[in-house]
PDB file of C-alpha atoms in Angstrom:
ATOM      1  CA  UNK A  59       0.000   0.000   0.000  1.00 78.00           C
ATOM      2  CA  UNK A  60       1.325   3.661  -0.776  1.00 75.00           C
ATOM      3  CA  UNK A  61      -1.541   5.718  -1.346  1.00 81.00           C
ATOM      4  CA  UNK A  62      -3.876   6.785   1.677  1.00 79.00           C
ATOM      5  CA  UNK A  63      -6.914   4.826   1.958  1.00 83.00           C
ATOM      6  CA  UNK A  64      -8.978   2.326   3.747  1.00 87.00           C
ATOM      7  CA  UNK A  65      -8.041  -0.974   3.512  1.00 84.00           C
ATOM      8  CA  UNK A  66      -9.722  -4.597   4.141  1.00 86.00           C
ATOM      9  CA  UNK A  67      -9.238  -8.061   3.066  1.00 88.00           C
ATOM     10  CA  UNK A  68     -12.359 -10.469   2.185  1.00 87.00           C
ATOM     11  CA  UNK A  69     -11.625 -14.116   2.184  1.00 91.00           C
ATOM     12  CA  UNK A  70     -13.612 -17.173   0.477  1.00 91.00           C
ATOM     13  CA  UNK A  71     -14.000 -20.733   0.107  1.00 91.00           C
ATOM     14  CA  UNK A  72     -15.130 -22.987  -2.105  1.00 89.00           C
ATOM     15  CA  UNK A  73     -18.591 -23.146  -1.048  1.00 89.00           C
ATOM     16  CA  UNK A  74     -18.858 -19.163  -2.113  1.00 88.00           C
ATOM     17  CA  UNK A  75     -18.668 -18.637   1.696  1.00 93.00           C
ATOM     18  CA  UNK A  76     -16.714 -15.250   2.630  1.00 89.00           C
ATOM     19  CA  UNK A  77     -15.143 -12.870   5.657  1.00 88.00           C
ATOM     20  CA  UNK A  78     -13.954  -9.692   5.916  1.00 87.00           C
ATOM     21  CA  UNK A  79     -11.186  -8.425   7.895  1.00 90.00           C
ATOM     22  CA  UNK A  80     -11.786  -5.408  10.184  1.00 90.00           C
ATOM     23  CA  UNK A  81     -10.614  -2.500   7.484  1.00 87.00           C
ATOM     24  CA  UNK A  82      -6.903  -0.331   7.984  1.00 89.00           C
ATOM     25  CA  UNK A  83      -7.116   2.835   7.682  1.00 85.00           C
ATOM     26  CA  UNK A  84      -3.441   3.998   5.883  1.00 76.00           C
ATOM     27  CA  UNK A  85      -2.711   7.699   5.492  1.00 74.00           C
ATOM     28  CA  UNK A  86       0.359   8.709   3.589  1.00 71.00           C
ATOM     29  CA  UNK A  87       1.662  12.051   4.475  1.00 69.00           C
ATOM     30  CA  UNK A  88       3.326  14.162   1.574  1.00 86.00           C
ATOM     31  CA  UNK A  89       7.343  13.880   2.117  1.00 85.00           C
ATOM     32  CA  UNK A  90       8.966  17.096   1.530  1.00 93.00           C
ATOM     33  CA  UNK A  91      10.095  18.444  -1.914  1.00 94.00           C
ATOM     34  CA  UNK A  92      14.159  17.270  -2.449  1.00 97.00           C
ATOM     35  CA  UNK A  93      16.032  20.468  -2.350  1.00 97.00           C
ATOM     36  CA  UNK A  94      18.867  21.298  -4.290  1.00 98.00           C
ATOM     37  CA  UNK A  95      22.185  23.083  -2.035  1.00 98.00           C
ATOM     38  CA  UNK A  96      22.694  26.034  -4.346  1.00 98.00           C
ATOM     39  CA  UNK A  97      26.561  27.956  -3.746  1.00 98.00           C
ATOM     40  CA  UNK A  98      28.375  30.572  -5.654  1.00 93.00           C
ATOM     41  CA  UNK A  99      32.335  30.813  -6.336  1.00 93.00           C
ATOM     42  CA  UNK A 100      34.991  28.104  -5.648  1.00 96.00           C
ATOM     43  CA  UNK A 101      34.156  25.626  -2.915  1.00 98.00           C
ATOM     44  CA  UNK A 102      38.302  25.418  -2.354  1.00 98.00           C
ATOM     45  CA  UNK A 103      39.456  28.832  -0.301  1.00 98.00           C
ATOM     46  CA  UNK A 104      41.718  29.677   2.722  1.00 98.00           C
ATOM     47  CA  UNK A 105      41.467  29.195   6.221  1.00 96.00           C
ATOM     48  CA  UNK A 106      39.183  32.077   7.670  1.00 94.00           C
ATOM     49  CA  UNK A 107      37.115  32.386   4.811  1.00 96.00           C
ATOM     50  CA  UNK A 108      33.826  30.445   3.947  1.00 98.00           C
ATOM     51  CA  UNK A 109      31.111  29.862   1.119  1.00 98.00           C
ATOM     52  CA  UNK A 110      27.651  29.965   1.422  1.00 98.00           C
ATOM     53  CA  UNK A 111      25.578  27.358   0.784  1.00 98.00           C
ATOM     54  CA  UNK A 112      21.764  27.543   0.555  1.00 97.00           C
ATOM     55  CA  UNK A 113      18.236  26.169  -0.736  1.00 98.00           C
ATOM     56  CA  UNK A 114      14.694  27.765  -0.907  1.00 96.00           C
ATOM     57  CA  UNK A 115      13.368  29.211   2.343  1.00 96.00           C
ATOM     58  CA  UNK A 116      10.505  26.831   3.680  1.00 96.00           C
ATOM     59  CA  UNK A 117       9.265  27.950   6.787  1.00 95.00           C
ATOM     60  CA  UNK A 118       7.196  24.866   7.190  1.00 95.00           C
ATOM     61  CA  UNK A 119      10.605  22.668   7.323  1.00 97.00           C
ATOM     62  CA  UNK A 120      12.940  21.852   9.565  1.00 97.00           C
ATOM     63  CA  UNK A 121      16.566  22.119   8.185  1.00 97.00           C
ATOM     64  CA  UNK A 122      19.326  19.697   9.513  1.00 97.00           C
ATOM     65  CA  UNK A 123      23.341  20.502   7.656  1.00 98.00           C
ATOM     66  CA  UNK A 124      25.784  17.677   8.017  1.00 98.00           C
ATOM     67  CA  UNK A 125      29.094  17.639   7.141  1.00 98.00           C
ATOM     68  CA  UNK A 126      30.422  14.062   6.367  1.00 98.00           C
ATOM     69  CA  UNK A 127      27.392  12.667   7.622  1.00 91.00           C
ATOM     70  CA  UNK A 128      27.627  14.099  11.406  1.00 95.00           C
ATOM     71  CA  UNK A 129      24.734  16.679  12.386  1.00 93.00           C
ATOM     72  CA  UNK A 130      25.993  20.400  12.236  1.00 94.00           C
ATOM     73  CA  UNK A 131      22.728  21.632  14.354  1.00 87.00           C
ATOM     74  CA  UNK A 132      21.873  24.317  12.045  1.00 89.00           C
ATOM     75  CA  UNK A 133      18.343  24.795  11.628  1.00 93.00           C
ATOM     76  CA  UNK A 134      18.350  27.565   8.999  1.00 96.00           C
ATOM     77  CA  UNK A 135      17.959  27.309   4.915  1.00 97.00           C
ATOM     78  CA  UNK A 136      21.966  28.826   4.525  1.00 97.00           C
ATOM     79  CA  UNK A 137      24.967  27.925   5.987  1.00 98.00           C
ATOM     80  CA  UNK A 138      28.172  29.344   5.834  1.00 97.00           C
ATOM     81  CA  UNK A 139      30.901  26.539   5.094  1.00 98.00           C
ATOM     82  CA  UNK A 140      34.258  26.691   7.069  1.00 97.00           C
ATOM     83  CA  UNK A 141      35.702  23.451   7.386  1.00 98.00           C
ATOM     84  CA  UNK A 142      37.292  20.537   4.217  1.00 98.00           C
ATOM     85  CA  UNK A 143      34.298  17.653   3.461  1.00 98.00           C
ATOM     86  CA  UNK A 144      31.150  17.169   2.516  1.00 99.00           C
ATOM     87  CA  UNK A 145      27.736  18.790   2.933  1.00 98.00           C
ATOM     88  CA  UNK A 146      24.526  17.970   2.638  1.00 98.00           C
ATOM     89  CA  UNK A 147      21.091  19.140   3.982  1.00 98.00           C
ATOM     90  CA  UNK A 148      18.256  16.790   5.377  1.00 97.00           C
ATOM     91  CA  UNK A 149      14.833  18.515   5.612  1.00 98.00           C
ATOM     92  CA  UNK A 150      11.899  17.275   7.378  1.00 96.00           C
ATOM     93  CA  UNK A 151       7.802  18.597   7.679  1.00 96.00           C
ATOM     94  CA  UNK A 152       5.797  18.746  10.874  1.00 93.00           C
ATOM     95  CA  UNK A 153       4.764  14.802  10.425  1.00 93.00           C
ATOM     96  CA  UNK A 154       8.511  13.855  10.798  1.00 92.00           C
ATOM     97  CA  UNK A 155       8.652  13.027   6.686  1.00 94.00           C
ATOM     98  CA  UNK A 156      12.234  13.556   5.789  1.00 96.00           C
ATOM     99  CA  UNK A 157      13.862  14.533   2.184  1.00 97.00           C
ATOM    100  CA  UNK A 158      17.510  14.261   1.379  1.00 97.00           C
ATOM    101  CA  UNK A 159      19.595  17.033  -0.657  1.00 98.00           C
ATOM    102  CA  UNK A 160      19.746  16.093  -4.165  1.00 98.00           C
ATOM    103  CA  UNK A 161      23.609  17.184  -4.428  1.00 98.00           C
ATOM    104  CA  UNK A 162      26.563  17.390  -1.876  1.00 98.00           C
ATOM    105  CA  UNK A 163      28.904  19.757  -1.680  1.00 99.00           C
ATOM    106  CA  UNK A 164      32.797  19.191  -1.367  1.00 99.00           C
ATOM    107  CA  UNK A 165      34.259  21.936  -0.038  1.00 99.00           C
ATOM    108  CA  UNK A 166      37.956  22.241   0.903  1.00 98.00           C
ATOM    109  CA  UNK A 167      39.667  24.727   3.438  1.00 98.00           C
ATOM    110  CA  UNK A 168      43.236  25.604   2.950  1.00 98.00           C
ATOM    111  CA  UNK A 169      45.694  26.287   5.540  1.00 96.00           C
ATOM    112  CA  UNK A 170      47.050  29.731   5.905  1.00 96.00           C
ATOM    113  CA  UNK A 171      50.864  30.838   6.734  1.00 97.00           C
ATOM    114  CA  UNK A 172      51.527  31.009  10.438  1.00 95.00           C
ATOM    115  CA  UNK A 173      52.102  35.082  10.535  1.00 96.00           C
ATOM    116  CA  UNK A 174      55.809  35.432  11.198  1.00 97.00           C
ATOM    117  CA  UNK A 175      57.502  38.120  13.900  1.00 97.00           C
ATOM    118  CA  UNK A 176      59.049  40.472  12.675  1.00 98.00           C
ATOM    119  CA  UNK A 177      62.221  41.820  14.036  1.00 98.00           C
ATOM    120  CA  UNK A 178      64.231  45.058  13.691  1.00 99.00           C
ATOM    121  CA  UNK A 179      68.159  45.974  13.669  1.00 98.00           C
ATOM    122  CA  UNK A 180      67.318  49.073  15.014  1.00 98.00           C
ATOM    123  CA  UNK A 181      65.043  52.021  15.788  1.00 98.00           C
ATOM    124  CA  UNK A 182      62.710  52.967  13.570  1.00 98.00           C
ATOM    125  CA  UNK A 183      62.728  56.930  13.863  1.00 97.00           C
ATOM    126  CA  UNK A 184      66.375  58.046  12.383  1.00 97.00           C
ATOM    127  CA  UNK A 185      68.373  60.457  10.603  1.00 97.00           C
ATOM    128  CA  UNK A 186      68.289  60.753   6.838  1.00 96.00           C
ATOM    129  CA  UNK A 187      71.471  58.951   5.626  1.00 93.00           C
ATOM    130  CA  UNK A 188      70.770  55.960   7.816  1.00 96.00           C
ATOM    131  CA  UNK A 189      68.475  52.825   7.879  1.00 98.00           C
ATOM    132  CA  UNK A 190      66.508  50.171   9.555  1.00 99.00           C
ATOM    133  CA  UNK A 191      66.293  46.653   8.296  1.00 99.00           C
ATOM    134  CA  UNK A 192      63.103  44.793   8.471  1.00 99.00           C
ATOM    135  CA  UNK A 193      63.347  41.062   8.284  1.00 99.00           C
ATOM    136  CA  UNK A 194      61.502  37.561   9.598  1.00 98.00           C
ATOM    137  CA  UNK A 195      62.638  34.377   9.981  1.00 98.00           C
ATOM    138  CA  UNK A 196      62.998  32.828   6.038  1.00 97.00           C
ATOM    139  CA  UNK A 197      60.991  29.923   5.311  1.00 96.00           C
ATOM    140  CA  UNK A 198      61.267  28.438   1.625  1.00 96.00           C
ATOM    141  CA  UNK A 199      58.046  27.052   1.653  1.00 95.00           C
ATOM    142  CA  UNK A 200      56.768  30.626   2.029  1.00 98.00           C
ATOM    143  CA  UNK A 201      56.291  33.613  -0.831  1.00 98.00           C
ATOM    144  CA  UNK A 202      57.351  36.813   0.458  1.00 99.00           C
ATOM    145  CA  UNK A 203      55.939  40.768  -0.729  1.00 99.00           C
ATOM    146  CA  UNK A 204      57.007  43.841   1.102  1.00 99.00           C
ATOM    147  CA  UNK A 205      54.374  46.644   0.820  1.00 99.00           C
ATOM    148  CA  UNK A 206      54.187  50.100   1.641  1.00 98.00           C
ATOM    149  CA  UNK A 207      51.197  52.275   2.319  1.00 98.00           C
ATOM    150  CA  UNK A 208      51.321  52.854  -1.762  1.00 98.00           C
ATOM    151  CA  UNK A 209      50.789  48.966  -2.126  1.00 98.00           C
ATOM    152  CA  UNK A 210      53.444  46.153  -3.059  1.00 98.00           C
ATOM    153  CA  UNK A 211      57.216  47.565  -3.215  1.00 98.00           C
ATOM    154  CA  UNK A 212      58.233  46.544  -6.780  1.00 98.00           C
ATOM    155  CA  UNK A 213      61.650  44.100  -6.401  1.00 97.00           C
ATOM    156  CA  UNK A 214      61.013  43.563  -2.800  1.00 98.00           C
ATOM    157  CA  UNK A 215      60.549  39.503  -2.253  1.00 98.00           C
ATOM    158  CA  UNK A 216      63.190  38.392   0.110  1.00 98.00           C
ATOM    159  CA  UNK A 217      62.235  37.900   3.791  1.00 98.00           C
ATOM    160  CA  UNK A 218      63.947  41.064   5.073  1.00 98.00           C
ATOM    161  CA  UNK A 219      64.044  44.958   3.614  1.00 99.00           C
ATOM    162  CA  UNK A 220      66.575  47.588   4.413  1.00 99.00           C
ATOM    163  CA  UNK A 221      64.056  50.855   4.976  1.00 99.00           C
ATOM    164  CA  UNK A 222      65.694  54.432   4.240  1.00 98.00           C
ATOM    165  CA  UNK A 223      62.320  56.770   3.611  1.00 98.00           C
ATOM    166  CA  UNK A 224      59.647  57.540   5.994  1.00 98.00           C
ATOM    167  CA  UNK A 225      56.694  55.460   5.943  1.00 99.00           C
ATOM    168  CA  UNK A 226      54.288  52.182   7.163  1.00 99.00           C
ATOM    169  CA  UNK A 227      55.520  48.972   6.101  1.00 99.00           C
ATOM    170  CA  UNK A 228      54.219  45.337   6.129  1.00 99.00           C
ATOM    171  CA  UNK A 229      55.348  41.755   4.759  1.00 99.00           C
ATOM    172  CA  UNK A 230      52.717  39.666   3.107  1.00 99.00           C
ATOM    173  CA  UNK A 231      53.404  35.714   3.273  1.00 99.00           C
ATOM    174  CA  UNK A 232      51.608  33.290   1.119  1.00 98.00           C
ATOM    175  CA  UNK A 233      52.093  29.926   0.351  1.00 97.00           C
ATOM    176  CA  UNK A 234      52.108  26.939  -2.718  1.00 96.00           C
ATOM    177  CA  UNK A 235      47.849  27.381  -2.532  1.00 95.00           C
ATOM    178  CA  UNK A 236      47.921  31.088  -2.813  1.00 95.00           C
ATOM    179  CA  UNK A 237      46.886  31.523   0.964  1.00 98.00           C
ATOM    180  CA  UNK A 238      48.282  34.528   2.724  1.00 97.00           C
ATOM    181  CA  UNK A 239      48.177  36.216   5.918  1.00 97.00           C
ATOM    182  CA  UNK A 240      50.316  40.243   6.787  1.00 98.00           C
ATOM    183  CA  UNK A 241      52.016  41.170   9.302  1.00 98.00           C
ATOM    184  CA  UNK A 242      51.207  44.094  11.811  1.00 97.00           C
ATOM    185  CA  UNK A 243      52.511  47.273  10.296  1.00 98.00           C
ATOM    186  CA  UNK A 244      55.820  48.854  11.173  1.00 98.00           C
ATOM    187  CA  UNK A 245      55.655  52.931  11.083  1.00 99.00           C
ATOM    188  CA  UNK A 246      59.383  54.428  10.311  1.00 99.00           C
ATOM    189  CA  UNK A 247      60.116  57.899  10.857  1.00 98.00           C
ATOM    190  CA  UNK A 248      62.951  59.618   9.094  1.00 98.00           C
ATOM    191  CA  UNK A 249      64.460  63.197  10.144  1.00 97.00           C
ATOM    192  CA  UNK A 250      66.170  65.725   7.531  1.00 96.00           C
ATOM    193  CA  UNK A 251      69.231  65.665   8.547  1.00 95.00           C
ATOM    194  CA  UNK A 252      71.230  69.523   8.463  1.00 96.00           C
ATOM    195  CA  UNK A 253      72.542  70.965   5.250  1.00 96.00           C
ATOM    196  CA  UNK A 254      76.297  70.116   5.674  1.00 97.00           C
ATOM    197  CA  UNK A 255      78.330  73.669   6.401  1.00 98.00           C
ATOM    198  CA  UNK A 256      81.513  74.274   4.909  1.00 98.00           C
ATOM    199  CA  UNK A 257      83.997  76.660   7.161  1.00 98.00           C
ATOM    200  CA  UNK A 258      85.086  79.594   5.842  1.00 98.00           C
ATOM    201  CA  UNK A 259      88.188  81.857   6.371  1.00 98.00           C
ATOM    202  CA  UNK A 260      90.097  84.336   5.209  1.00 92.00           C
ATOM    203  CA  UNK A 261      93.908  85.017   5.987  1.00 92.00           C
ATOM    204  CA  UNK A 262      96.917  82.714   6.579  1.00 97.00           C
ATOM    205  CA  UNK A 263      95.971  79.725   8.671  1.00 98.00           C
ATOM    206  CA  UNK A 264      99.791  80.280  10.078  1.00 98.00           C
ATOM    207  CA  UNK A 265     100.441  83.172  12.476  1.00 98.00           C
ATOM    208  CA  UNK A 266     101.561  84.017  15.695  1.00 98.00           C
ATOM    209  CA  UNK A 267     100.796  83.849  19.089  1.00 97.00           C
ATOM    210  CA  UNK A 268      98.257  86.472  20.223  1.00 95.00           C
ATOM    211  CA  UNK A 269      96.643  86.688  16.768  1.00 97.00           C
ATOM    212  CA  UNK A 270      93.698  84.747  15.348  1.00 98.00           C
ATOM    213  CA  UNK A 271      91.800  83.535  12.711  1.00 98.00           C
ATOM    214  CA  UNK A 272      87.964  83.860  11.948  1.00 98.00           C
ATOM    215  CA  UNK A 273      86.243  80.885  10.998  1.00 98.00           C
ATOM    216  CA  UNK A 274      82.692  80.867  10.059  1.00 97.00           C
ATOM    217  CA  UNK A 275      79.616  79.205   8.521  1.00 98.00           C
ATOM    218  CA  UNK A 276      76.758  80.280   7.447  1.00 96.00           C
ATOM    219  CA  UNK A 277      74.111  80.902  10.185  1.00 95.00           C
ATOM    220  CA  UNK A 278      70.944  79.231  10.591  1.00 96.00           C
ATOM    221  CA  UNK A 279      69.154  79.820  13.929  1.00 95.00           C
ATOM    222  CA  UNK A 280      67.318  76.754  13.758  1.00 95.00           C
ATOM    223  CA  UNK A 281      70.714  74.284  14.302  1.00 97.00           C
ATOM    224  CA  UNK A 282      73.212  74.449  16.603  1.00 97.00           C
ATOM    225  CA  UNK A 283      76.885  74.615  16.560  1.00 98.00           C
ATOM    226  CA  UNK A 284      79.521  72.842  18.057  1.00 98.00           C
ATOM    227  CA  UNK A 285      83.372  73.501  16.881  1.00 98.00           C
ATOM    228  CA  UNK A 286      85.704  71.102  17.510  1.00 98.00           C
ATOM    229  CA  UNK A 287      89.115  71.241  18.133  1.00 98.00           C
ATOM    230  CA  UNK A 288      91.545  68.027  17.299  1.00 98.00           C
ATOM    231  CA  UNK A 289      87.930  65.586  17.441  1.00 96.00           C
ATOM    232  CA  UNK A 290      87.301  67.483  21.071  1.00 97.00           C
ATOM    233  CA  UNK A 291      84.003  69.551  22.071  1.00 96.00           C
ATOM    234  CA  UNK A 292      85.222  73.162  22.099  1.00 96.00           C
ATOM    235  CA  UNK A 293      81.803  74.440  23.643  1.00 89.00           C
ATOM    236  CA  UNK A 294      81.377  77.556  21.127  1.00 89.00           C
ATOM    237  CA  UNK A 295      77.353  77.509  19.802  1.00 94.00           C
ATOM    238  CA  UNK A 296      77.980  80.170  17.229  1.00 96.00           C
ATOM    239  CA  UNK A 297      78.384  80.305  13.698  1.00 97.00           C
ATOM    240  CA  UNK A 298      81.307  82.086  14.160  1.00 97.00           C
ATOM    241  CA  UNK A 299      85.342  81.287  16.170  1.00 98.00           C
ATOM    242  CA  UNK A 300      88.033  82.670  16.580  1.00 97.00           C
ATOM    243  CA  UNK A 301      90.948  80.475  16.390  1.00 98.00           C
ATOM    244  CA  UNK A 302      93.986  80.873  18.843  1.00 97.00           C
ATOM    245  CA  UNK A 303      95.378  77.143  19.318  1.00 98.00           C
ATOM    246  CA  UNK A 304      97.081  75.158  16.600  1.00 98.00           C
ATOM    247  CA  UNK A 305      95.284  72.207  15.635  1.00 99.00           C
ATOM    248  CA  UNK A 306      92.657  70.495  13.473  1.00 99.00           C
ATOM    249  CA  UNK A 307      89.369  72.403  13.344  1.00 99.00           C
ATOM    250  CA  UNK A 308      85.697  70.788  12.773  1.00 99.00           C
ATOM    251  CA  UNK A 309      82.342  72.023  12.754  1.00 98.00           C
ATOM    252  CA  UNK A 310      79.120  69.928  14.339  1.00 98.00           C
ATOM    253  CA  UNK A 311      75.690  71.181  13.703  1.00 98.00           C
ATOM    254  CA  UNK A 312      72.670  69.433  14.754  1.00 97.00           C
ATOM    255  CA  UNK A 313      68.709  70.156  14.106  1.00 97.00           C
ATOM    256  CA  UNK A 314      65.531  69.910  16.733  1.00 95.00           C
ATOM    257  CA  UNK A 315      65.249  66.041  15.777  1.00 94.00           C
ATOM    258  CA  UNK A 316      69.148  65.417  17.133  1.00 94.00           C
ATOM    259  CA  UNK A 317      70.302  64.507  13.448  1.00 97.00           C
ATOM    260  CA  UNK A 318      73.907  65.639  13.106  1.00 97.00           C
ATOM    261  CA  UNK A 319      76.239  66.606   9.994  1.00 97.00           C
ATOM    262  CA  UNK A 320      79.767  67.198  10.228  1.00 97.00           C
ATOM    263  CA  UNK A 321      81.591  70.092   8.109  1.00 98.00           C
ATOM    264  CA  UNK A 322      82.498  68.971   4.472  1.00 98.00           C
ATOM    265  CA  UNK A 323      86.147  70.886   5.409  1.00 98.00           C
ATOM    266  CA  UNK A 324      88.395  70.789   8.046  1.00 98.00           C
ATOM    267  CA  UNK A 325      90.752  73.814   8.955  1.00 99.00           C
ATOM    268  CA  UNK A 326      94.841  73.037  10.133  1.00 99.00           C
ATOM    269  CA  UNK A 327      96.057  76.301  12.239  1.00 99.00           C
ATOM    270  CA  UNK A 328      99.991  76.841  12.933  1.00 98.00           C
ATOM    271  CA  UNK A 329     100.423  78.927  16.075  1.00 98.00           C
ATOM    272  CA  UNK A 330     103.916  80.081  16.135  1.00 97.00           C
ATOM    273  CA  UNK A 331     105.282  81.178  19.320  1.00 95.00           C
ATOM    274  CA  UNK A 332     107.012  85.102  19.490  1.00 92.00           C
ATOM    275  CA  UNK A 333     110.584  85.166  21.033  1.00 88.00           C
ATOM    276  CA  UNK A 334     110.633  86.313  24.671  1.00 84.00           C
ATOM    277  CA  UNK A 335     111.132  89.913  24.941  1.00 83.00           C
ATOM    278  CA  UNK A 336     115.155  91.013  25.427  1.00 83.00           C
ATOM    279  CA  UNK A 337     116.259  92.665  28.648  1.00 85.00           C
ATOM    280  CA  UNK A 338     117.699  96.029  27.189  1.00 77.00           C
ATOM    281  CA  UNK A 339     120.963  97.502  29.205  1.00 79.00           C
ATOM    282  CA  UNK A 340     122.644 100.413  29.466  1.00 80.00           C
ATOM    283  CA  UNK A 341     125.995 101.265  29.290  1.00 77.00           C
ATOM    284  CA  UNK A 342     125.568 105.130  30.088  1.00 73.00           C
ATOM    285  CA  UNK A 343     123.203 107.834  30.297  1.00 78.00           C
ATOM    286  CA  UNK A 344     120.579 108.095  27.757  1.00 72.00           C
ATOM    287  CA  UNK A 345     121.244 111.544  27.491  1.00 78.00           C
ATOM    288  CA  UNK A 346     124.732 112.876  26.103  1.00 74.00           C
TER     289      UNK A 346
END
């Protein structure tokens, strides 16, 4: 029997003699319509991501989502795939009649780099004219792309970066199925360093004791200046010395940001010493 109906069974002999059975009553109740998982894009992506897969909103069903056969408990008409194997959707109507997807879905889940630390050889505010390197750990199995707050930096592909401009920098690792994860960012600040001064003078740099020499640079308010005589602080924050002592002369300016640039020229003065003033005598009178 498949249909609903009532149902009885009459039995006879021979003799034309006959019994009926006390009738069944069978009712059939309609099983739900077979739905069909529906998804959109590839059912193969990275860790952390997911596809959605869906059928016709029924709300006279009752949805059950398996994955490999084990009950997800997710009584909706969409679910959001995470994890590798196979789905498939059982639905069921308020007389318990149950109706099996007419597809599966594969789906497999990729696993992601593990993001790397990254480490620094030094600080990452400096001076123009100096630099910070940037590196992880190398890992062959691992595709490396530095990137800049302008996007990927053209050339840059091996697991460290030496960083000379001001800016926000980041490493992207990916691997052999094209899954990648960044790094945190790493701000670097660079500082202009000073224009470097070249000393002027006029006049031998070779005189004698008592006399000088000017040496000067041009002045700019916003640095300050620090001569230096034979590679030692002098303690002179003007633009302008005057030399006395023979030696090697240097000049040291530095800006607001502590960035430092040493004189292009050096000066060599010759101090030579007078004679000691004679003792004048007398043999008579000055006046004869």
């Amino acid at each position: 029997v498949k249909e609903t109906g009532t149902y009885n069974l009459e039995v006879s002999n021979s003799s034309n003699c006959s019994v009926e059975t006390e009738p069944v009553i069978v009712t059939v109740s309609e099983s739900p319509s077979i739905p069909v998982i529906v998804y959109s894009g590839s059912t193969t992506f990275c860790n952390g991501d997911s596809i959605q897969l869906l059928v016709t909103n029924n709300p006279s069903l009752n949805y059950q989502w398996k994955l490999n056969d084990g009950t997800i408990g997710i009584d909706t008409n969409k679910y959001y795939a995470k994890s590798s194997g196979n789905y498939i959707l059982e639905v069921s109507n308020s007389v318990g009649c149950v109706a099996l997807s007419s597809n599966s879905v594969d789906v497999t889940v990729n696993e992601t780099p593990t993001i790397p630390s990254i480490n620094l050889s030094g600080p990452t505010g400096f001076c123009a004219g100096n630099s910070v390197i940037i590196s992880v750990t190398n890992d062959t199995a691992y595709i490396y792309q530095w990137k800049n707050e302008f996007g990927n930096i053209t050339g840059s592909t091996a697991n460290q970066i030496t960083i000379v401009e001001t800016g926000t920098y980041n490493l992207e690792v990916s691997n052999s199925n094209n899954c990648f994860v960044e790094t945190e960012t790493t701000v670097v600040s660079v500082s202009e360093s000073p224009s470097i001064p070249v000393i002027v003078y006029s006049g031998s740099t070779t005189f004698c004791n008592g006399d000088s020499i000017q040496l000067f640079v041009t002045n700019n308010p916003l640095l300050n200046n620090q001569w230096e005589l034979n590679g030692g602080a002098i303690g002179i924050d003007t633009n302008i010395y005057y030399a006395k002592l023979s030696g090697n002369y240097t000049l040291e300016v530095s800006n607001s940001s502590g960035c430092v640039a040493l004189s292009s020229n050096s000066v060599d003065v010759t101090v030579n010493e007078v004679p000691d003033k004679p003792v004048v005598s007398l043999s008579g009178a000055t006046g004869f």
